[in-house]
Amino acid sequence: MTSATESHGSDEAAKVLRFIPLENNPEVMSSLVHKLGLSAELSWHDVFSLNDPSLLAFVPRPSHALLLVFPVSEAYEKARVDEDSSLPDYSGTGSSEEVLWFKQTIGNACGLMGILHATCNGMTRDLIAPSTPLSDLIAKAEPLDPRSRAKLIEESDDLATAHASAAIKGDTVAPPAEDRIDLHYVAFIKSAKGNLWELDGRRKGPLARGQLGEEDDVLSEKAIELGPKRFLKREEEVGGGELRFSILALGPSYS
């Protein structure tokens, strides 16, 4: 696995709003979600292997969300376009939605989108403090359609300020906001109904990847097979066995 900063996003016009990319550093990500209102009971942790039980044992459980970070390859883009071609544009709104999905319209903001998808869904949502940027975002975004939600994020001073503060932290020098970075973040979460969802603001909408058991978290064998491994297997087959990726898991903080 490799440390990385994040991908470009949907640059459909030269005037697109752009953020400084986030480093996929668990300390940086944890600081950001706590600043936005998530309880300090949860933090981000490195996942060093999806296959070695001894390494997985180091990750605090249960894991409520994963952030998969990977290069935007030709194979990924082809698979994304092929799958999206048969799907309608998502138009869900309201509290009856199984997941809260955000369309990405800000360049280099896929790390932020991944964090929002991870924290605003599943049981993690119950650990957001009231009167915070995250609780405010959920309340305002829930009744809106995806385009209006994207506009809400674009105009949020709280999100922009918190993101800018996090972007200058980390172990590497952050690239300028104008740079196009070839790495991308995708979130996987378990919904209240027990489904594994892939949440990516560059897609047409949220993607249900399968049903999980009551005992399964997002790092369970079944969740890994339905989520990250499904993606990585395709990349490995096309790329001749060479994989560059990293994974963060959202779970209990170290005491």
Short mmCIF file of C-alpha atoms in Angstrom, two decimals, residues 20 29 47 67 71 80 93 136 151-153 177 193 210 215 242:
data_model
loop_
_atom_site.label_atom_id
_atom_site.label_comp_id
_atom_site.label_asym_id
_atom_site.label_seq_id
_atom_site.Cartn_x
_atom_site.Cartn_y
_atom_site.Cartn_z
CA ILE A 20 -5.83 21.62 -1.76
CA MET A 29 -8.33 12.61 8.84
CA VAL A 47 -5.29 -0.93 7.35
CA LEU A 67 -11.71 4.90 2.72
CA PRO A 71 -4.76 5.70 -8.73
CA ARG A 80 -16.84 3.31 -13.94
CA THR A 93 -34.04 13.06 -1.18
CA ASP A 136 -25.83 21.18 10.30
CA LYS A 151 -24.14 23.57 -4.03
CA LEU A 152 -24.58 23.47 -0.26
CA ILE A 153 -21.11 21.96 0.13
CA ALA A 177 -5.09 23.34 -5.38
CA LYS A 193 -30.42 -1.89 6.93
CA GLY A 210 -24.53 -6.50 -1.15
CA GLU A 215 -22.26 -9.54 12.88
CA GLU A 242 0.92 -4.27 -9.64
#
